[in-house]
Amino acid sequence: MQQDGHFPVTDANNTARRTALITGASAGIGKCFAEHYAACGHDLILTARRTDRLETLAAQLAADNGITTTVIAGDMADPATPQRLWTEITGRGLTVDVLINNAGYGMTNNFVDYPWTEHRDFIQVMVTAYAELCHLALPGMLERRHGRIINVASLAGLAPGTIGHTLYGASKAFLIKMSESLSLETEGTGVHVTAVNPGFTRSEFHTTAGVQETVDRMPKWMWMQAKDVVAETHAASEAGRATVIPGRANRMTAFILRHVPANLALTLSRRRSAMQDDAAGKA
Ligand SMILES: NC(=O)c1ccc[n+]([C@@H]2O[C@H](COP(=O)([O-])OP(=O)(O)OC[C@H]3O[C@@H](n4cnc5c(N)ncnc54)[C@H](OP(=O)(O)O)[C@@H]3O)[C@@H](O)[C@H]2O)c1
């Protein structure tokens, strides 16, 4: 491994090799995206805050798959990060053929329980950084007439508002709408933009948000493995679909959400939040 986390290409004759930039690659779904695209022969640029994890993963995937991996650490809560990341990528002569916008986390309490700075950071990580990276990546993709963008949204972006998690669903709804628009804008250009809306997926997400115990009470059929989410998403991206909902149970939930009247959906959401508060001993 080189000092900067850049690994040599072991198959120099493979000129058709693509490069995927994956945000939030140090854990969960992002790590699975890295494993999946590496196994498909893509070179990787991995980013997140925990450099040690990224470097271990990068070394492993380079050794296992004979690909080139580059680690560039960054905190997406810093508004300067997307442009700095891009400047480093282009400065190293790298090209992004696949952008996987995935970094994210949850905030569980009610809106006023957090100082504004925490909401500001959240919007930066979950909304602004996603949009800015799309804006940075698209011109090159359009010029080369090839590109894939995957924005990791959530079933929460299709669900009604909740008590707590106030900006989470809103941020994911933003990503869904933005991806749909970009998918239309790029039609026929060789660039595909896809929003993926996973439901409950095994990762570190719920532990980080401090709600693992609560969500562990959810029935098993509601859960997916990250590798299955990733495989369905890759197929949808290649097929040029604007959105994908991985898993039959999640598709069924989305179908119901689409057909329940808005007022009834809010009433159900209020009851569900109250039940969760009871279960967590909050009420
Ligand atoms: N798990 C689910 O049930 C589920 C369902 C629907 C959607 N999603 C979405 O899936 C995406 C990935 O989440 P996950 O489930 O894989 O969670 P995870 O296992 O906790 O991974 C989150 C990733 O995001 C990175 N990240 C968090 N804050 C960051 C920041 N400020 N700057 C840079 N990177 C940051 C983390 O890396 P560092 O901590 O190293 O920075 C980590 O690599 C998120 O967008 C999430 O909203 C998850």
Tab-separated table of C-alpha atoms and ligand atoms in Angstrom:
chain	number	residue	atom	x	y	z
A	1	MET	CA	0.000	0.000	0.000
A	2	GLN	CA	1.315	3.440	-0.848
A	3	GLN	CA	1.433	6.268	1.694
A	4	ASP	CA	-1.686	8.014	0.322
A	5	GLY	CA	-3.761	4.813	0.261
A	6	HIS	CA	-3.394	4.476	-3.532
A	7	PHE	CA	-2.777	0.935	-4.780
A	8	PRO	CA	-1.173	-0.067	-8.085
A	9	VAL	CA	-3.308	-1.503	-10.914
A	10	THR	CA	-2.474	-5.193	-11.234
A	11	ASP	CA	-4.149	-5.625	-14.637
A	12	ALA	CA	-2.730	-2.751	-16.672
A	13	ASN	CA	-4.219	-4.108	-19.923
A	14	ASN	CA	-7.811	-3.631	-18.769
A	15	THR	CA	-8.486	-0.245	-20.353
A	16	ALA	CA	-12.284	-0.506	-20.004
A	17	ARG	CA	-12.035	-0.517	-16.237
A	18	ARG	CA	-14.400	1.913	-14.495
A	19	THR	CA	-13.868	3.806	-11.248
A	20	ALA	CA	-16.503	4.127	-8.525
A	21	LEU	CA	-16.451	6.844	-5.861
A	22	ILE	CA	-18.271	5.648	-2.739
A	23	THR	CA	-19.087	7.932	0.197
A	24	GLY	CA	-19.655	6.394	3.620
A	25	ALA	CA	-17.571	3.377	2.583
A	26	SER	CA	-16.214	2.614	6.069
A	27	ALA	CA	-19.284	0.666	7.235
A	28	GLY	CA	-22.638	-0.905	6.415
A	29	ILE	CA	-24.205	-0.374	2.992
A	30	GLY	CA	-21.305	1.727	1.659
A	31	LYS	CA	-18.782	-0.986	2.574
A	32	CYS	CA	-20.991	-3.523	0.767
A	33	PHE	CA	-21.120	-1.259	-2.304
A	34	ALA	CA	-17.310	-1.213	-2.225
A	35	GLU	CA	-17.116	-5.021	-1.991
A	36	HIS	CA	-19.693	-5.469	-4.757
A	37	TYR	CA	-18.188	-3.019	-7.265
A	38	ALA	CA	-14.682	-4.333	-6.510
A	39	ALA	CA	-15.877	-7.877	-7.267
A	40	CYS	CA	-17.302	-6.492	-10.554
A	41	GLY	CA	-13.807	-5.224	-11.426
A	42	HIS	CA	-14.267	-1.505	-10.721
A	43	ASP	CA	-11.438	0.564	-9.298
A	44	LEU	CA	-12.535	2.377	-6.158
A	45	ILE	CA	-12.224	5.751	-4.469
A	46	LEU	CA	-13.381	5.347	-0.881
A	47	THR	CA	-14.274	8.167	1.464
A	48	ALA	CA	-15.607	8.591	5.022
A	49	ARG	CA	-14.122	9.957	8.256
A	50	ARG	CA	-12.553	6.766	9.677
A	51	THR	CA	-9.369	6.457	7.633
A	52	ASP	CA	-8.121	3.321	9.416
A	53	ARG	CA	-11.203	1.370	8.369
A	54	LEU	CA	-11.073	2.709	4.806
A	55	GLU	CA	-7.421	1.771	4.429
A	56	THR	CA	-7.958	-1.759	5.747
A	57	LEU	CA	-10.899	-2.235	3.353
A	58	ALA	CA	-9.018	-0.676	0.428
A	59	ALA	CA	-5.998	-2.969	0.962
A	60	GLN	CA	-8.214	-6.052	1.242
A	61	LEU	CA	-10.270	-5.267	-1.875
A	62	ALA	CA	-7.182	-4.388	-3.921
A	63	ALA	CA	-5.520	-7.685	-2.945
A	64	ASP	CA	-8.647	-9.805	-3.481
A	65	ASN	CA	-9.783	-8.294	-6.776
A	66	GLY	CA	-6.671	-6.880	-8.447
A	67	ILE	CA	-8.140	-3.400	-8.586
A	68	THR	CA	-6.808	0.060	-7.807
A	69	THR	CA	-8.131	1.647	-4.618
A	70	THR	CA	-7.732	5.201	-3.396
A	71	VAL	CA	-8.640	6.462	0.070
A	72	ILE	CA	-9.463	10.121	0.609
A	73	ALA	CA	-10.817	10.835	4.091
A	74	GLY	CA	-13.332	13.592	4.674
A	75	ASP	CA	-16.120	14.810	6.915
A	76	MET	CA	-19.184	15.614	4.790
A	77	ALA	CA	-20.452	17.931	7.539
A	78	ASP	CA	-17.711	20.322	6.441
A	79	PRO	CA	-19.133	22.323	3.495
A	80	ALA	CA	-15.651	22.383	1.900
A	81	THR	CA	-15.369	18.571	1.698
A	82	PRO	CA	-17.148	17.741	-1.619
A	83	GLN	CA	-15.071	20.258	-3.616
A	84	ARG	CA	-11.848	19.302	-1.788
A	85	LEU	CA	-12.537	15.646	-2.510
A	86	TRP	CA	-13.158	16.438	-6.176
A	87	THR	CA	-10.008	18.543	-6.471
A	88	GLU	CA	-7.956	15.669	-4.982
A	89	ILE	CA	-9.593	13.147	-7.328
A	90	THR	CA	-8.977	15.178	-10.485
A	91	GLY	CA	-5.534	16.219	-9.222
A	92	ARG	CA	-4.568	12.522	-9.093
A	93	GLY	CA	-5.762	12.097	-12.688
A	94	LEU	CA	-8.702	9.911	-11.637
A	95	THR	CA	-12.087	9.819	-13.378
A	96	VAL	CA	-15.354	9.019	-11.611
A	97	ASP	CA	-17.555	6.751	-13.736
A	98	VAL	CA	-19.822	5.694	-10.869
A	99	LEU	CA	-20.772	7.991	-7.987
A	100	ILE	CA	-22.383	6.295	-5.004
A	101	ASN	CA	-23.663	8.959	-2.620
A	102	ASN	CA	-24.276	6.945	0.531
A	103	ALA	CA	-22.786	8.590	3.683
A	104	GLY	CA	-25.448	9.174	6.290
A	105	TYR	CA	-26.772	8.804	9.799
A	106	GLY	CA	-29.947	9.300	11.808
A	107	MET	CA	-31.092	11.806	14.440
A	108	THR	CA	-33.841	10.411	16.609
A	109	ASN	CA	-35.136	13.089	18.978
A	110	ASN	CA	-37.614	15.890	18.343
A	111	PHE	CA	-36.535	18.914	16.286
A	112	VAL	CA	-36.127	21.424	19.149
A	113	ASP	CA	-34.106	18.980	21.261
A	114	TYR	CA	-31.001	19.619	19.096
A	115	PRO	CA	-29.021	22.832	18.700
A	116	TRP	CA	-29.321	24.287	15.183
A	117	THR	CA	-25.674	23.473	14.444
A	118	GLU	CA	-26.530	19.742	14.545
A	119	HIS	CA	-29.384	20.198	12.067
A	120	ARG	CA	-27.129	22.348	9.872
A	121	ASP	CA	-24.503	19.576	9.803
A	122	PHE	CA	-27.184	16.975	9.114
A	123	ILE	CA	-28.534	18.888	6.099
A	124	GLN	CA	-24.965	19.356	4.847
A	125	VAL	CA	-24.209	15.605	5.047
A	126	MET	CA	-27.598	14.262	3.930
A	127	VAL	CA	-28.662	16.829	1.314
A	128	THR	CA	-26.085	19.414	0.248
A	129	ALA	CA	-23.090	17.081	-0.084
A	130	TYR	CA	-25.176	14.645	-2.174
A	131	ALA	CA	-26.347	17.424	-4.510
A	132	GLU	CA	-22.892	18.997	-4.783
A	133	LEU	CA	-21.189	15.689	-5.639
A	134	CYS	CA	-23.842	15.095	-8.351
A	135	HIS	CA	-23.111	18.586	-9.687
A	136	LEU	CA	-19.358	17.920	-9.686
A	137	ALA	CA	-19.596	14.474	-11.300
A	138	LEU	CA	-22.219	15.054	-13.997
A	139	PRO	CA	-20.368	17.309	-16.478
A	140	GLY	CA	-17.547	14.751	-16.992
A	141	MET	CA	-20.010	11.876	-17.219
A	142	LEU	CA	-22.080	13.738	-19.833
A	143	GLU	CA	-18.963	14.595	-21.808
A	144	ARG	CA	-17.817	10.941	-21.792
A	145	ARG	CA	-21.404	9.821	-22.522
A	146	HIS	CA	-21.221	7.317	-19.704
A	147	GLY	CA	-21.889	7.512	-15.993
A	148	ARG	CA	-23.850	6.080	-13.091
A	149	ILE	CA	-25.044	7.977	-10.032
A	150	ILE	CA	-26.676	6.170	-7.127
A	151	ASN	CA	-28.168	8.253	-4.326
A	152	VAL	CA	-28.922	6.213	-1.218
A	153	ALA	CA	-32.297	7.520	-0.029
A	154	SER	CA	-34.734	5.470	2.077
A	155	LEU	CA	-38.243	4.104	2.361
A	156	ALA	CA	-38.521	6.904	4.953
A	157	GLY	CA	-38.496	9.340	2.019
A	158	LEU	CA	-41.793	7.834	0.849
A	159	ALA	CA	-43.375	7.562	4.313
A	160	PRO	CA	-45.409	10.266	6.086
A	161	GLY	CA	-43.765	12.636	8.579
A	162	THR	CA	-42.885	11.186	11.967
A	163	ILE	CA	-42.472	12.406	15.535
A	164	GLY	CA	-38.695	12.645	15.909
A	165	HIS	CA	-36.358	11.824	12.977
A	166	THR	CA	-37.721	15.183	11.769
A	167	LEU	CA	-35.252	15.951	8.981
A	168	TYR	CA	-34.405	12.346	8.083
A	169	GLY	CA	-37.472	11.545	5.966
A	170	ALA	CA	-37.392	15.059	4.514
A	171	SER	CA	-33.761	14.658	3.447
A	172	LYS	CA	-34.499	11.301	1.799
A	173	ALA	CA	-37.583	12.703	0.013
A	174	PHE	CA	-35.271	15.419	-1.376
A	175	LEU	CA	-32.877	12.761	-2.716
A	176	ILE	CA	-35.700	10.838	-4.378
A	177	LYS	CA	-37.081	13.935	-6.148
A	178	MET	CA	-33.603	15.158	-7.124
A	179	SER	CA	-32.690	11.742	-8.554
A	180	GLU	CA	-35.954	11.519	-10.515
A	181	SER	CA	-35.336	14.949	-12.046
A	182	LEU	CA	-31.698	14.181	-12.855
A	183	SER	CA	-32.735	10.860	-14.359
A	184	LEU	CA	-35.102	12.715	-16.713
A	185	GLU	CA	-32.508	15.410	-17.485
A	186	THR	CA	-29.896	12.791	-18.431
A	187	GLU	CA	-32.152	10.504	-20.485
A	188	GLY	CA	-30.423	9.310	-23.654
A	189	THR	CA	-26.986	10.616	-22.592
A	190	GLY	CA	-25.479	7.345	-21.338
A	191	VAL	CA	-25.738	8.617	-17.754
A	192	HIS	CA	-28.119	6.864	-15.345
A	193	VAL	CA	-29.229	8.442	-12.050
A	194	THR	CA	-30.962	6.186	-9.515
A	195	ALA	CA	-32.315	6.709	-6.002
A	196	VAL	CA	-32.382	3.575	-3.876
A	197	ASN	CA	-34.937	3.366	-1.060
A	198	PRO	CA	-33.903	0.644	1.365
A	199	GLY	CA	-36.035	-0.317	4.362
A	200	PHE	CA	-34.489	-1.752	7.540
A	201	THR	CA	-31.009	-2.948	6.550
A	202	ARG	CA	-28.389	-4.614	8.747
A	203	SER	CA	-25.542	-2.109	9.240
A	204	GLU	CA	-24.155	0.119	12.006
A	205	PHE	CA	-26.820	2.765	11.334
A	206	HIS	CA	-29.182	1.955	14.223
A	207	THR	CA	-26.384	1.450	16.775
A	208	THR	CA	-24.910	4.833	15.819
A	209	ALA	CA	-28.371	6.426	16.168
A	210	GLY	CA	-28.832	4.748	19.580
A	211	VAL	CA	-32.001	2.870	18.544
A	212	GLN	CA	-30.678	-0.666	17.971
A	213	GLU	CA	-32.680	-2.124	20.869
A	214	THR	CA	-35.925	-0.559	19.628
A	215	VAL	CA	-35.520	-1.664	16.002
A	216	ASP	CA	-34.446	-5.169	17.059
A	217	ARG	CA	-38.096	-5.645	18.041
A	218	MET	CA	-39.104	-5.297	14.375
A	219	PRO	CA	-40.073	-8.624	12.786
A	220	LYS	CA	-37.314	-10.430	10.887
A	221	TRP	CA	-39.141	-10.211	7.531
A	222	MET	CA	-38.725	-6.406	7.607
A	223	TRP	CA	-34.910	-6.666	7.521
A	224	MET	CA	-32.558	-6.991	4.569
A	225	GLN	CA	-28.861	-7.732	4.339
A	226	ALA	CA	-26.838	-4.844	2.887
A	227	LYS	CA	-25.372	-7.094	0.158
A	228	ASP	CA	-28.886	-7.818	-1.197
A	229	VAL	CA	-29.751	-4.101	-1.188
A	230	VAL	CA	-26.557	-3.408	-3.118
A	231	ALA	CA	-27.073	-6.164	-5.711
A	232	GLU	CA	-30.622	-4.973	-6.513
A	233	THR	CA	-29.431	-1.384	-6.692
A	234	HIS	CA	-26.590	-2.173	-9.098
A	235	ALA	CA	-29.016	-4.004	-11.412
A	236	ALA	CA	-31.481	-1.079	-11.309
A	237	SER	CA	-28.695	1.423	-12.006
A	238	GLU	CA	-27.508	-0.530	-15.055
A	239	ALA	CA	-31.119	-0.793	-16.254
A	240	GLY	CA	-31.427	3.017	-16.036
A	241	ARG	CA	-34.188	3.055	-13.435
A	242	ALA	CA	-34.799	6.371	-11.637
A	243	THR	CA	-35.742	4.678	-8.358
A	244	VAL	CA	-35.473	1.236	-6.839
A	245	ILE	CA	-37.008	-0.248	-3.706
A	246	PRO	CA	-35.027	-3.361	-2.787
A	247	GLY	CA	-36.873	-6.338	-1.320
A	248	ARG	CA	-40.443	-7.577	-1.729
A	249	ALA	CA	-41.547	-6.515	1.783
A	250	ASN	CA	-40.270	-2.977	1.190
A	251	ARG	CA	-42.020	-2.797	-2.193
A	252	MET	CA	-45.244	-3.900	-0.509
A	253	THR	CA	-44.823	-1.210	2.186
A	254	ALA	CA	-44.173	1.436	-0.488
A	255	PHE	CA	-47.270	0.323	-2.401
A	256	ILE	CA	-49.425	0.712	0.728
A	257	LEU	CA	-47.843	4.102	1.538
A	258	ARG	CA	-48.677	5.342	-1.956
A	259	HIS	CA	-52.336	4.388	-1.605
A	260	VAL	CA	-53.155	5.468	1.965
A	261	PRO	CA	-54.797	8.942	2.135
A	262	ALA	CA	-52.384	11.566	3.576
A	263	ASN	CA	-54.482	12.282	6.719
A	264	LEU	CA	-54.814	8.608	7.581
A	265	ALA	CA	-51.079	8.122	6.998
A	266	LEU	CA	-50.281	10.902	9.502
A	267	THR	CA	-52.685	9.419	12.073
A	268	LEU	CA	-51.006	6.017	11.708
A	269	SER	CA	-47.581	7.664	11.979
A	270	ARG	CA	-48.633	9.427	15.213
A	271	ARG	CA	-49.818	6.083	16.704
A	272	ARG	CA	-46.659	4.269	15.629
A	273	SER	CA	-44.429	6.974	17.159
A	274	ALA	CA	-46.391	6.738	20.429
A	275	MET	CA	-46.019	2.925	20.451
A	276	GLN	CA	-42.273	3.222	19.852
A	277	ASP	CA	-41.979	5.775	22.682
A	278	ASP	CA	-43.850	3.376	24.986
A	279	ALA	CA	-41.566	0.514	23.987
A	280	ALA	CA	-38.487	2.673	24.623
A	281	GLY	CA	-39.927	3.766	28.002
A	282	LYS	CA	-40.083	7.409	26.857
A	283	ALA	CA	-43.802	8.116	27.000
B	1	LIG	N1	-29.484	0.783	7.615
B	1	LIG	C1	-30.724	1.096	7.267
B	1	LIG	O1	-31.710	0.517	7.777
B	1	LIG	C2	-30.947	2.156	6.206
B	1	LIG	C3	-32.219	2.223	5.615
B	1	LIG	C4	-32.459	3.174	4.628
B	1	LIG	C5	-31.437	4.029	4.234
B	1	LIG	N2	-30.218	3.954	4.832
B	1	LIG	C6	-29.181	4.890	4.383
B	1	LIG	O2	-28.050	4.164	3.977
B	1	LIG	C7	-26.894	5.008	4.042
B	1	LIG	C8	-25.752	4.237	4.688
B	1	LIG	O3	-26.111	3.946	6.019
B	1	LIG	P1	-25.763	2.543	6.715
B	1	LIG	O4	-27.026	1.895	7.066
B	1	LIG	O5	-24.757	1.802	5.937
B	1	LIG	O6	-25.132	3.097	8.087
B	1	LIG	P2	-23.682	2.868	8.750
B	1	LIG	O7	-23.349	1.430	8.782
B	1	LIG	O8	-23.752	3.611	10.041
B	1	LIG	O9	-22.691	3.634	7.751
B	1	LIG	C9	-22.750	5.024	7.586
B	1	LIG	C10	-21.573	5.498	6.761
B	1	LIG	O10	-21.706	6.927	6.577
B	1	LIG	C11	-20.477	7.545	6.956
B	1	LIG	N3	-20.709	8.879	7.508
B	1	LIG	C12	-21.567	9.230	8.504
B	1	LIG	N4	-21.439	10.533	8.785
B	1	LIG	C13	-20.484	11.026	7.961
B	1	LIG	C14	-19.866	12.298	7.801
B	1	LIG	N5	-20.195	13.343	8.574
B	1	LIG	N6	-18.916	12.445	6.848
B	1	LIG	C15	-18.540	11.400	6.075
B	1	LIG	N7	-19.071	10.156	6.200
B	1	LIG	C16	-20.021	9.981	7.149
B	1	LIG	C17	-19.872	6.599	7.999
B	1	LIG	O11	-18.451	6.724	7.993
B	1	LIG	P3	-17.538	7.430	9.125
B	1	LIG	O12	-18.273	7.313	10.437
B	1	LIG	O13	-16.274	6.663	9.070
B	1	LIG	O14	-17.395	8.828	8.649
B	1	LIG	C18	-20.251	5.239	7.435
B	1	LIG	O15	-19.303	4.829	6.475
B	1	LIG	C19	-27.327	6.259	4.803
B	1	LIG	O16	-27.511	7.316	3.888
B	1	LIG	C20	-28.654	5.844	5.430
B	1	LIG	O17	-29.501	6.950	5.635
B	1	LIG	C21	-29.938	3.040	5.810
